[in-house]
Coordinates of C-alpha atoms in Angstrom, one line a residue:
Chain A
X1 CA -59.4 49.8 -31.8
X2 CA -62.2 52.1 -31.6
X3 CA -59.8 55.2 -32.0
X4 CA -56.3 55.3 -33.5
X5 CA -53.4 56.9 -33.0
X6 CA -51.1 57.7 -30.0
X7 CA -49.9 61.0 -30.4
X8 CA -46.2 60.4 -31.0
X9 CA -45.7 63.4 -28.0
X10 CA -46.3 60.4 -25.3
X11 CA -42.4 59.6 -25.1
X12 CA -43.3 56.3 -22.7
X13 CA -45.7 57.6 -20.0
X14 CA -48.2 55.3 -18.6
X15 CA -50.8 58.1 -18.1
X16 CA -54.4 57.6 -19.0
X17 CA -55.2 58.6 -22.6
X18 CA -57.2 61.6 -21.9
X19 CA -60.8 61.4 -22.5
X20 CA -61.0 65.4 -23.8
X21 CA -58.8 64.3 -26.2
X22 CA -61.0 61.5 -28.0
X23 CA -63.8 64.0 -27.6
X24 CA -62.5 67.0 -29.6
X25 CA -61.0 64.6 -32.3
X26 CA -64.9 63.4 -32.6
X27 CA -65.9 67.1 -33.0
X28 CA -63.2 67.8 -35.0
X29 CA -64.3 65.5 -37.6
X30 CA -67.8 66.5 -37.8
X31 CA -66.6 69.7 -38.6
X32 CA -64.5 67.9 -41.7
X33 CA -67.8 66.4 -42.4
X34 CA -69.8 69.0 -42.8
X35 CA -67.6 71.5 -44.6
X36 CA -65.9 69.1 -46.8
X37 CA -62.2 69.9 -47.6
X38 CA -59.6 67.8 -48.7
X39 CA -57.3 66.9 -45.9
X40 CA -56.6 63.9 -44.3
X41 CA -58.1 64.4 -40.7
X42 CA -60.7 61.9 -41.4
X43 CA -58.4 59.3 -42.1
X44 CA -55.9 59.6 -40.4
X45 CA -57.1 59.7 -37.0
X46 CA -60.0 57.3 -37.7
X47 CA -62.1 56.7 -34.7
X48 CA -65.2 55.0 -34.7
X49 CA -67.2 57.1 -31.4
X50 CA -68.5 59.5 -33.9
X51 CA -70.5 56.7 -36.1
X52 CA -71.5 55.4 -33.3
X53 CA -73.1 58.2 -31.8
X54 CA -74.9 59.0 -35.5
X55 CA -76.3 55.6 -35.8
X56 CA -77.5 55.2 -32.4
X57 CA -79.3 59.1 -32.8
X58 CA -80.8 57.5 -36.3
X59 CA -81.8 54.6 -35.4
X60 CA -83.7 56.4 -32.3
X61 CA -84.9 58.9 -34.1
X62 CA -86.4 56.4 -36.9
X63 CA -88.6 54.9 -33.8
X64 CA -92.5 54.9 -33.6
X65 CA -94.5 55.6 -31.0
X66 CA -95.2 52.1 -29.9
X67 CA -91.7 50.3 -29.9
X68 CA -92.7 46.6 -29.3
X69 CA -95.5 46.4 -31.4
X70 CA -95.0 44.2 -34.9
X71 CA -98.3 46.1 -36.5
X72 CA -95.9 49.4 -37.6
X73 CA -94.4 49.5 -40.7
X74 CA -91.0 50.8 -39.5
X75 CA -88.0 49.9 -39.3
X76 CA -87.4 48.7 -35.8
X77 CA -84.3 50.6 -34.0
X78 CA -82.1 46.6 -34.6
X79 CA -82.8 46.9 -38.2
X80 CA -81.5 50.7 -38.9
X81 CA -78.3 49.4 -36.8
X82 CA -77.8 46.2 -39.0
X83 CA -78.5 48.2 -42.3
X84 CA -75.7 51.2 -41.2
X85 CA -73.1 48.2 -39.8
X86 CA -73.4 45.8 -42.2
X87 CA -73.8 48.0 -45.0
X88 CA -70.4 50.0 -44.1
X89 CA -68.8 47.0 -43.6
X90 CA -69.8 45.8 -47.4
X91 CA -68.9 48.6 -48.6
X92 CA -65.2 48.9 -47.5
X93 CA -65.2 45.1 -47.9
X94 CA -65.9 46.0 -51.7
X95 CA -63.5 48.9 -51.7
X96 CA -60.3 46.5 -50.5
X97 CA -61.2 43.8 -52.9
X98 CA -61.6 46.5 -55.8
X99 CA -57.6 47.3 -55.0
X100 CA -58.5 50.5 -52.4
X101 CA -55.4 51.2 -50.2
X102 CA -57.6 52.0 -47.1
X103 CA -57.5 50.1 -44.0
X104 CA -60.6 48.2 -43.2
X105 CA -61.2 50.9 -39.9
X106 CA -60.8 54.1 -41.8
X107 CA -63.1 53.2 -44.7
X108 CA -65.9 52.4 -41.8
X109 CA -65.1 56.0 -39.9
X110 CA -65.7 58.1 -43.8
X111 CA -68.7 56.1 -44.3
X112 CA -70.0 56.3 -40.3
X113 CA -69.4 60.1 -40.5
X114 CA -71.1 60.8 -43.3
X115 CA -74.0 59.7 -42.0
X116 CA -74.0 63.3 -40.5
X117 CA -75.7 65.0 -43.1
X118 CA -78.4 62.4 -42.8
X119 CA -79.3 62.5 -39.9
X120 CA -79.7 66.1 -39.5
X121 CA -82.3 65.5 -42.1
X122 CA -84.0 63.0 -40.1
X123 CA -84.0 66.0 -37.7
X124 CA -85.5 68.2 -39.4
X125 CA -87.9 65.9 -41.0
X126 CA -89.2 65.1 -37.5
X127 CA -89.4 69.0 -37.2
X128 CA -91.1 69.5 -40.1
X129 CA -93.8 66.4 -39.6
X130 CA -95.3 68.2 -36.7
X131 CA -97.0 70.8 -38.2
X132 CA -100.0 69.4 -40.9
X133 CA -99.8 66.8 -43.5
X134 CA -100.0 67.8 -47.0
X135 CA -98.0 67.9 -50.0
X136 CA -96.1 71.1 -49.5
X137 CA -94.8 69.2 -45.9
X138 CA -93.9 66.3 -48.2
X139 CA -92.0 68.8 -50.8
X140 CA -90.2 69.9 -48.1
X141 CA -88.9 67.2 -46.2
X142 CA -88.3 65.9 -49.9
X143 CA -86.1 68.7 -50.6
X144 CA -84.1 68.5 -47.4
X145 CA -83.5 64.9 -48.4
X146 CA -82.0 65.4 -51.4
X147 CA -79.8 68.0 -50.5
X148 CA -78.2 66.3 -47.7
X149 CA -78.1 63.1 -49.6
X150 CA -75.9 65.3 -52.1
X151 CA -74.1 66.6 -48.8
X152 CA -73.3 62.9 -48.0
X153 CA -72.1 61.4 -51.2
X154 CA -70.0 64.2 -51.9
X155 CA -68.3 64.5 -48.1
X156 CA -67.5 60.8 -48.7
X157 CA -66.2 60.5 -52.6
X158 CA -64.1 63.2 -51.2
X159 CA -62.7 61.2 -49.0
X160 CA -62.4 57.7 -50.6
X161 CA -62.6 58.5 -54.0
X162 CA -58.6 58.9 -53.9
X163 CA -57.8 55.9 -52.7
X164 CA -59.1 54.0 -55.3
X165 CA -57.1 53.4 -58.8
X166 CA -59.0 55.7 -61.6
X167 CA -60.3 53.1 -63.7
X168 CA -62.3 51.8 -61.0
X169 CA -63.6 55.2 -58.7
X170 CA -67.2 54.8 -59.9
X171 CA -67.4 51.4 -58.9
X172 CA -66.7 52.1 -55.4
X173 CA -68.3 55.2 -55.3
X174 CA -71.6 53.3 -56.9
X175 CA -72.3 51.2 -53.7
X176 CA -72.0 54.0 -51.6
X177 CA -74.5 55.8 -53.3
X178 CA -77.0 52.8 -52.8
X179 CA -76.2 52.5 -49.0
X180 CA -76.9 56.7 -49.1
X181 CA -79.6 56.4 -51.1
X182 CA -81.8 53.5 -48.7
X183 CA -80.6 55.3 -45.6
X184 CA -82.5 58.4 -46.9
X185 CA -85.1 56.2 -48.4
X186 CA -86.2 55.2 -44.9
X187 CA -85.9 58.8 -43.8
X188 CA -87.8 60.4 -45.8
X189 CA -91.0 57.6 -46.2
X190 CA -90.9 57.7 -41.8
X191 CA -94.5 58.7 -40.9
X192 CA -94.4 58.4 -37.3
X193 CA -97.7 57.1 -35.8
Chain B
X1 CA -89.9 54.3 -27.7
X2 CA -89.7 57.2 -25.0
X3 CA -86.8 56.2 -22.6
X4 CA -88.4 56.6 -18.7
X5 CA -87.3 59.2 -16.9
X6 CA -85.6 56.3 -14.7
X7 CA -84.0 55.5 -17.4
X8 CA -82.7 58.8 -18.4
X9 CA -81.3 59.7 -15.1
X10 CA -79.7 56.1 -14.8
X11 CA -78.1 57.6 -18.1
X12 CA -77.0 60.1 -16.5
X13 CA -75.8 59.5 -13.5
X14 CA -73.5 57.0 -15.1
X15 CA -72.1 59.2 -17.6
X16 CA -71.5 61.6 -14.6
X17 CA -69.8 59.1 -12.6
X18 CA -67.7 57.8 -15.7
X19 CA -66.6 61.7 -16.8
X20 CA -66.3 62.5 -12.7
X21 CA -64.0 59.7 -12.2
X22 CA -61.6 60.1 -15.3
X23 CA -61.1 64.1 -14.5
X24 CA -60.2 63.4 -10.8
X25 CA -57.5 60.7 -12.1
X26 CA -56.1 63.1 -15.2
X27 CA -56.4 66.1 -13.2
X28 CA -54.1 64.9 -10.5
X29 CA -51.6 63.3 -13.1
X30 CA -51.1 67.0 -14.7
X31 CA -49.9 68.2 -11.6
X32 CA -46.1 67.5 -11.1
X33 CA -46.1 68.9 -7.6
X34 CA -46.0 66.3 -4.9
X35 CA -47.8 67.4 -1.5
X36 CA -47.1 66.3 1.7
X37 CA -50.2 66.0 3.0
X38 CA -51.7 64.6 6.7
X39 CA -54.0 62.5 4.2
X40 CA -51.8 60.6 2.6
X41 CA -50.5 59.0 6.0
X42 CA -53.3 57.2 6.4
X43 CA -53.4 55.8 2.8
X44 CA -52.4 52.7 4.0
X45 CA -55.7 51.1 5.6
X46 CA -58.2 53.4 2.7
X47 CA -56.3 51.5 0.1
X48 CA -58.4 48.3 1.1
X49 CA -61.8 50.4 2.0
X50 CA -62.2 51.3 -1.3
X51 CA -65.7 50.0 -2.0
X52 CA -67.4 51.7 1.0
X53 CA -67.4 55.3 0.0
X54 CA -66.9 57.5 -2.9
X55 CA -65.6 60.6 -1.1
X56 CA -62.6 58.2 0.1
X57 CA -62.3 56.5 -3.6
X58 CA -61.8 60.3 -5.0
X59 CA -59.7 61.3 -2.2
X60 CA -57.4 58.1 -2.3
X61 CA -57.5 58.3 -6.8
X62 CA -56.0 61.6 -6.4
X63 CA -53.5 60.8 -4.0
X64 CA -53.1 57.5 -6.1
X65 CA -52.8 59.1 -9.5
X66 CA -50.0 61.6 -8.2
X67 CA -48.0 59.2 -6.8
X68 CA -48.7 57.0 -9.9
X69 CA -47.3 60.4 -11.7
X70 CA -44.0 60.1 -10.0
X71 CA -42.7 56.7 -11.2
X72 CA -43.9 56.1 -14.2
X73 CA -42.1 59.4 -16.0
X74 CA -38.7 57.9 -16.4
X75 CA -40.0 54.6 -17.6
X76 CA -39.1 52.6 -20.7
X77 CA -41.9 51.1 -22.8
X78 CA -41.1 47.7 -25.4
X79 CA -42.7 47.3 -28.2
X80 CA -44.0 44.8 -30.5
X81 CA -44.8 46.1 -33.7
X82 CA -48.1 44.1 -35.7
X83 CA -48.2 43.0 -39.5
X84 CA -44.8 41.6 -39.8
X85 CA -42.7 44.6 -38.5
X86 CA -40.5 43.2 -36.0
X87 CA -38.4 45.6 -34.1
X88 CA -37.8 45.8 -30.2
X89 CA -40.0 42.7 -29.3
X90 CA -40.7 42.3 -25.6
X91 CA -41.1 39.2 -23.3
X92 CA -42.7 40.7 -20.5
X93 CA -42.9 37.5 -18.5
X94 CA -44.5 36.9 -15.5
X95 CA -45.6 39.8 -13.9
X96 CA -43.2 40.7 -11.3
X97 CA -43.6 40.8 -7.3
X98 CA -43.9 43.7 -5.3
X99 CA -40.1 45.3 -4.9
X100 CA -38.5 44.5 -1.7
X101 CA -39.4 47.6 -0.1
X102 CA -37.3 47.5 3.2
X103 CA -34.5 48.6 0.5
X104 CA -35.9 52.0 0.5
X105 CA -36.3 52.7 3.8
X106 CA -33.0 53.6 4.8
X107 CA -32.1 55.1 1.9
X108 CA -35.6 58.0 1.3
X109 CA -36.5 59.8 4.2
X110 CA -39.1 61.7 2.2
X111 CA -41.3 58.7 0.7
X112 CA -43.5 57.4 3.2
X113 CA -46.2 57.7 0.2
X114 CA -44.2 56.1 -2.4
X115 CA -43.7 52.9 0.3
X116 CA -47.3 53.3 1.2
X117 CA -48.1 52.7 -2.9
X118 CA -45.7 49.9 -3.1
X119 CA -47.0 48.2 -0.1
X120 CA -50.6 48.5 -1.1
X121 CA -51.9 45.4 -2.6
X122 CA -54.2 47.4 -4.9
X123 CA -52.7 50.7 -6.2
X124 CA -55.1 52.2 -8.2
X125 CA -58.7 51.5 -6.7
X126 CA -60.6 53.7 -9.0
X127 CA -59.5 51.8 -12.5
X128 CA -59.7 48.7 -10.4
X129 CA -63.5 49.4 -9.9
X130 CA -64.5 51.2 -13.4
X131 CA -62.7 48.0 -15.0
X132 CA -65.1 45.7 -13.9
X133 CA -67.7 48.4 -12.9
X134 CA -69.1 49.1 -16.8
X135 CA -68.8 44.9 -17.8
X136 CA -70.4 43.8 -14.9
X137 CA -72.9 46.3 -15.5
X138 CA -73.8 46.0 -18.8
X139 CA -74.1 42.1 -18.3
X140 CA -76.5 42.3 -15.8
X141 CA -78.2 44.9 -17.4
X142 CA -78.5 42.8 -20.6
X143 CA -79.9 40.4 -18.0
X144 CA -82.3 42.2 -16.1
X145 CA -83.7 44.2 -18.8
X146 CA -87.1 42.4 -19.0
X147 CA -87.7 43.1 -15.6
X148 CA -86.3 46.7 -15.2
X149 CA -88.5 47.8 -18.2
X150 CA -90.4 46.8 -21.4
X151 CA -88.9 49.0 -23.7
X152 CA -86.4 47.0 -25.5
X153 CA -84.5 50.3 -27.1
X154 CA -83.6 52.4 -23.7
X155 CA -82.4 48.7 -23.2
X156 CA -80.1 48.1 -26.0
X157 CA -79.3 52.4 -25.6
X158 CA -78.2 52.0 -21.7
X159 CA -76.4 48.1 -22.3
X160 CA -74.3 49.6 -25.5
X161 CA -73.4 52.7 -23.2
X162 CA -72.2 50.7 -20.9
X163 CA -70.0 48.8 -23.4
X164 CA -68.4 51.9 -24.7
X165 CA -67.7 53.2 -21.7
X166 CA -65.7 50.1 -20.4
X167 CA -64.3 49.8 -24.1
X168 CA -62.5 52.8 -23.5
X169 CA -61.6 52.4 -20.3
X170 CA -60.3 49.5 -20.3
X171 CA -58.5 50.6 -23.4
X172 CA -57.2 53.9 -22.6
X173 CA -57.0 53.8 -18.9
X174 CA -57.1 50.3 -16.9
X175 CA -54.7 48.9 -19.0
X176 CA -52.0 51.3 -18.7
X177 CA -52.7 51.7 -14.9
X178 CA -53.5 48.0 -14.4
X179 CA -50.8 45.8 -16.0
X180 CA -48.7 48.2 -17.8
X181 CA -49.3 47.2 -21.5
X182 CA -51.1 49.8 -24.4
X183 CA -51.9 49.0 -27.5
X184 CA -53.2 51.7 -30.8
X185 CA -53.8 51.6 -34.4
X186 CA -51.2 54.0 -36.1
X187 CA -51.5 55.4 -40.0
X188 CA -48.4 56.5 -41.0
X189 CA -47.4 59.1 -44.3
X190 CA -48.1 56.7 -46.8
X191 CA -51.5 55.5 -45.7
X192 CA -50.5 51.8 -44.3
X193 CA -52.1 51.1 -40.9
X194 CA -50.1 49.8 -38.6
X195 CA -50.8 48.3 -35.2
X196 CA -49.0 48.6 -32.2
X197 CA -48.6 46.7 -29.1
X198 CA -46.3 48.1 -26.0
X199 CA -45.7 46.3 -22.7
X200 CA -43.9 48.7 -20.0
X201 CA -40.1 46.9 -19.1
X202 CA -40.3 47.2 -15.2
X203 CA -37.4 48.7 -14.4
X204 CA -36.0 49.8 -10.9
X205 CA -37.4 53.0 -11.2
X206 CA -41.0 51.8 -11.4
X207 CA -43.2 49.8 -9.7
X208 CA -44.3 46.6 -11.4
X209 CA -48.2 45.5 -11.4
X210 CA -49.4 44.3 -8.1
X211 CA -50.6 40.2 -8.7
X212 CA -53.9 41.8 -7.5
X213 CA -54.5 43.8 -9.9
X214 CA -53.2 41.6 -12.7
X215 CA -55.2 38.8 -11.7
X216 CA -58.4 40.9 -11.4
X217 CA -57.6 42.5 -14.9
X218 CA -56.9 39.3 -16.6
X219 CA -59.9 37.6 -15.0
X220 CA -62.2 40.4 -16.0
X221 CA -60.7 40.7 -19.5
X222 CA -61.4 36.8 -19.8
X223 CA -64.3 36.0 -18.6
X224 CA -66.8 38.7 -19.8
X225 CA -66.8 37.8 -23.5
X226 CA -67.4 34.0 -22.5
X227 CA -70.3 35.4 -20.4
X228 CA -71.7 37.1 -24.1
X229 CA -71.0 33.9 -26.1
X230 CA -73.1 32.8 -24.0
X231 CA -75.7 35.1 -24.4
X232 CA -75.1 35.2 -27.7
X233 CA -76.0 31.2 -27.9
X234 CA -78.9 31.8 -25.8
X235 CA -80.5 34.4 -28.0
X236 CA -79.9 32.5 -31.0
X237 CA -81.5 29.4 -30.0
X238 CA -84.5 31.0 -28.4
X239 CA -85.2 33.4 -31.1
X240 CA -84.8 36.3 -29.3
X241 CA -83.4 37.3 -32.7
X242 CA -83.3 41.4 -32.4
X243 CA -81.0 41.2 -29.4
X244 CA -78.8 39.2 -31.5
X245 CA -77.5 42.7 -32.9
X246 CA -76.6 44.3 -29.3
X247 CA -74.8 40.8 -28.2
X248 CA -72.4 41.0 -31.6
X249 CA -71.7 44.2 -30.5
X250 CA -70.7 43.4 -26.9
X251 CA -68.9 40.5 -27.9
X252 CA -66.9 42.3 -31.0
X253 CA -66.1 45.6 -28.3
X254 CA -65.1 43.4 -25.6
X255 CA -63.1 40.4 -27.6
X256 CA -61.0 43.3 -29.2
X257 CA -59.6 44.5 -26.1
X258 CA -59.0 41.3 -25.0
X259 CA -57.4 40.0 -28.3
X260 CA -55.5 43.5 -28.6
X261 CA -54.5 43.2 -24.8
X262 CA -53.4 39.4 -25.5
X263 CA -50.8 40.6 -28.4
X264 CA -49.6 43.1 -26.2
X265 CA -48.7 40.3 -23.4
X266 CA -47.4 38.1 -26.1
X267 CA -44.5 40.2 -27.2
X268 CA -42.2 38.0 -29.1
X269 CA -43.8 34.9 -28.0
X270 CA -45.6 33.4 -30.8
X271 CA -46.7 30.0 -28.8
X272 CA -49.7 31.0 -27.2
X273 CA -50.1 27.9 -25.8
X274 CA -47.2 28.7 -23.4
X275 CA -48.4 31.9 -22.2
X276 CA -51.8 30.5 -21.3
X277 CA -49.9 27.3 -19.6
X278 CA -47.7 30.1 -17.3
X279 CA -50.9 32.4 -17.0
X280 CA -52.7 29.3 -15.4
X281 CA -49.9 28.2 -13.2
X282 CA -49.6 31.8 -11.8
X283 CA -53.3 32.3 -10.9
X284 CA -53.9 28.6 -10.0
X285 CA -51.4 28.1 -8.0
X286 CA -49.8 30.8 -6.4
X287 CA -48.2 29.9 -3.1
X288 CA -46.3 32.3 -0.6
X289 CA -46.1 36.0 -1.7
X290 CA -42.8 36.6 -3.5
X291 CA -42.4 39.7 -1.2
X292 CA -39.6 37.4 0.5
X293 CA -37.6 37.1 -2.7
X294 CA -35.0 39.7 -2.9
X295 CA -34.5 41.7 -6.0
X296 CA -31.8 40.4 -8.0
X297 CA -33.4 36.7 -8.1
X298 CA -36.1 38.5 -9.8
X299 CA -34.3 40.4 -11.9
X300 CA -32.3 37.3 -13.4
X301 CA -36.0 36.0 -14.1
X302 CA -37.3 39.1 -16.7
X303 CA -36.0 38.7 -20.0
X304 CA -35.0 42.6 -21.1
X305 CA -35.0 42.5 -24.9
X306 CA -33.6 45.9 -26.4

């Protein structure tokens, strides 16, 4: 389930699915992601490794020094992978019942890879919060934010924006905004301790 | 959170033994060349020693996965197609016995390995292991974790490795290997999804699954998602709430390939009630090995559906 497709070139052997295979399709599509073009990689050959991966990195990366303790105000590393799961899965859920002709899987592999944007914000944000505090390291990190939130949004309405009727695009685009938008809320107000 | 370096190199070491083991097997399968080799003669007793050292495990998966190369090439696969599309629908039955392998004796002078793989009662000992290697794992992982360490994310990190890892495998490798049946999620031009389920017709050409190996993939596939209900109940009710997430996960990643695994079994049986009924007579009570059942008794058994 995690991956789709069987190459139709497997005429009936029982050989192992390679694992270099799943690998490179992973790569591949963070490549789609982060020059978005309009083909059909992404959803096609959905696999759900790759959001995975992201939302582990993000949720690590969103960790404070002391992980056990209740007295930081940070998301703990559960709640970032609740907010990224459940908030896919609403999303797509909103998407089918809106009349989108996307299966459940592939809507959840756009929205998982487009996380990829975001998270090499958090990246740099950690970067950036070791030098000094002041405002020009909060301008900073802000502008990185907002740029890659842009990257996001648009490297997913590219995606799923067709598979919705006209009439109705900016009501599912609207709710991915939001789940963009609180992702890179809790990136950008991280101090770590 | 800092993962130990314990930790890391635990990591590690499993992702090395994970990546190690699939390139020995895949390598081996690329090559079409069969060697005669002095090894392979003494395949016979290293089938059954498989636990006791890793340099034999490699040596016997190579020699393993090439002769696993060999049969399954001219094989047929049946299909049952998912959401409604019914087209060549397969009853695989029960899983069939080992062939009657003093057939081939007179007949192949050259296949001492091929009768060595048939007579073995566990044919491929590396998927055999990793199947149950990265459940088992994770479970007592999940379990140990407040004594290996206090950090509750290289916990959830190492314990949701672990699931992928037998996720796949057991999806992409054991399956095939073990018991013969595949199963994918396929988009075709117009966008509709479509899931597939394929159980391999034994034919006289290939080997059938060994009982062994059936019974130990079936039993794994079974009774590690009861093991993180239970875990899952046990959480709830002590309020160990932020595990709660990791146990979802290991019970959605592990009931998938069981439920995907199920369909595939299924075929055109729709009463699942009858498959669990002849599933539960085979394991429970299994008598004398069908080895001294000749071939076309079996044969009459399997229901070929075209």
């Amino acid at each position: 389930m995690a991956e789709a497709a069987e190459s139709p070139g497997d005429p009936g052997t029982a050989t192992p699915r390679p694992l270099m295979r799943d690998l490179k399709a992973v790569g591949k599509k963070f490549m789609h992601v982060l020059y978005p073009r309009k083909s059909n990689t992404l959803l096609r050959d959905w696999d759900l490794w790759g959001p995975l991966i992201l939302c582990v990195t993000l949720a690590l990366m969103l960790q404070r020094g002391s992980v056990d303790s209740e007295k930081d105000g940070g998301p703990q590393f559960a709640e970032v992978f609740v907010i990224v799961w459940f908030g896919a899965v609403t999303i797509t859920l909103n998407s089918k019942l809106l009349g989108g002709n996307i299966s459940f899987f592939q809507s959840l592999c756009v929205l998982g890879y487009c996380i990829l944007p975001l998270t090499v914000a958090m990246l740099v944000c950690r970067l950036v919060l070791l030098t000094e505090p002041g405002p020009i390291n909060f301008m900073v990190r802000l502008f990185v934010v907002i740029v890659m939130f842009a990257w996001s949004i648009v490297a997913s309405t590219a995606f799923l924006a067709d598979s919705q009727p006209p009439n109705r695009k900016a009501l599912a685009v609207y709710p991915v905004f939001l789940f963009y938008f609180v992702i890179s809320w809790m990136i950008l107000t991280f101090t770590p301790q | 959170m800092e993962l130990d370096r314990a930790q890391i190199s635990l990591l590690v070491l499993l992702a090395k033994l994970g990546l190690l083991a699939q390139t020995l097997m895949f390598s081996q399968v690329k090559a079409a060349i069969r060697h005669q080799e002095a090894v392979l003669t003494s395949q016979g007793s290293s089938h059954l020693n498989w636990a006791l050292s890793f340099s034999t495990l490699a040596a016997t998966a190579a020699a393993a996965a090439r002769r696993a190369s060999q049969p399954f090439r001219s094989e047929r696969w049946s299909r049952r197609l998912g959401c409604g599309l019914q087209g060549l629908s397969p009853a695989f039955g029960v899983p069939q016995a080992l062939v009657d392998d003093t057939e081939d004796v007179s007949l192949d002078f050259g296949n001492e390995e091929e009768l060595a793989f048939r007579k073995a009662k566990i044919r491929h000992p590396v998927a055999t292991f990793f199947h149950l290697f990265f459940r088992v794992s994770a479970i007592i992982t999940y379990m140990g974790c407040d004594w290996f360490s206090r950090s509750f994310v290289g916990c959830f990190v190492t314990v949701l490795l672990l699931l992928s890892f037998d996720f796949w495998s057991v999806k992409n490798v054991t399956g095939r290997l073990m018991v013969g049946l595949r199963w994918w999620n396929q988009i075709d031009e117009d966008g509709k999804s479509h899931w597939i389920f394929e159980a391999r017709k034994a034919s006289p050409n290939t080997v059938a699954a060994t009982e062994a190996e059936a019974r130990v993939f079936w039993l794994g596939l079974i009774i590690c998602p009861m093991i993180w209900i239970v875990f899952f109940f046990s959480s709830l009710f002590s309020l160990k709430l932020k595990w709660l997430a990791l146990v979802i996960a290991g019970i959605s990643l592990q009931a998938a390939n069981l439920y995907g695994y199920v369909l595939c079994k299924m075929g055109g049986e729709s009463d699942i009630s009858k498959i669990t009924a002849s599933f539960l007579s085979q394991t429970v009570f299994q008598t004398a090995c069908p080895r001294d059942f000749q071939k076309p008794g079996l044969e009459g058994l399997e229901i070929h559906k075209y």
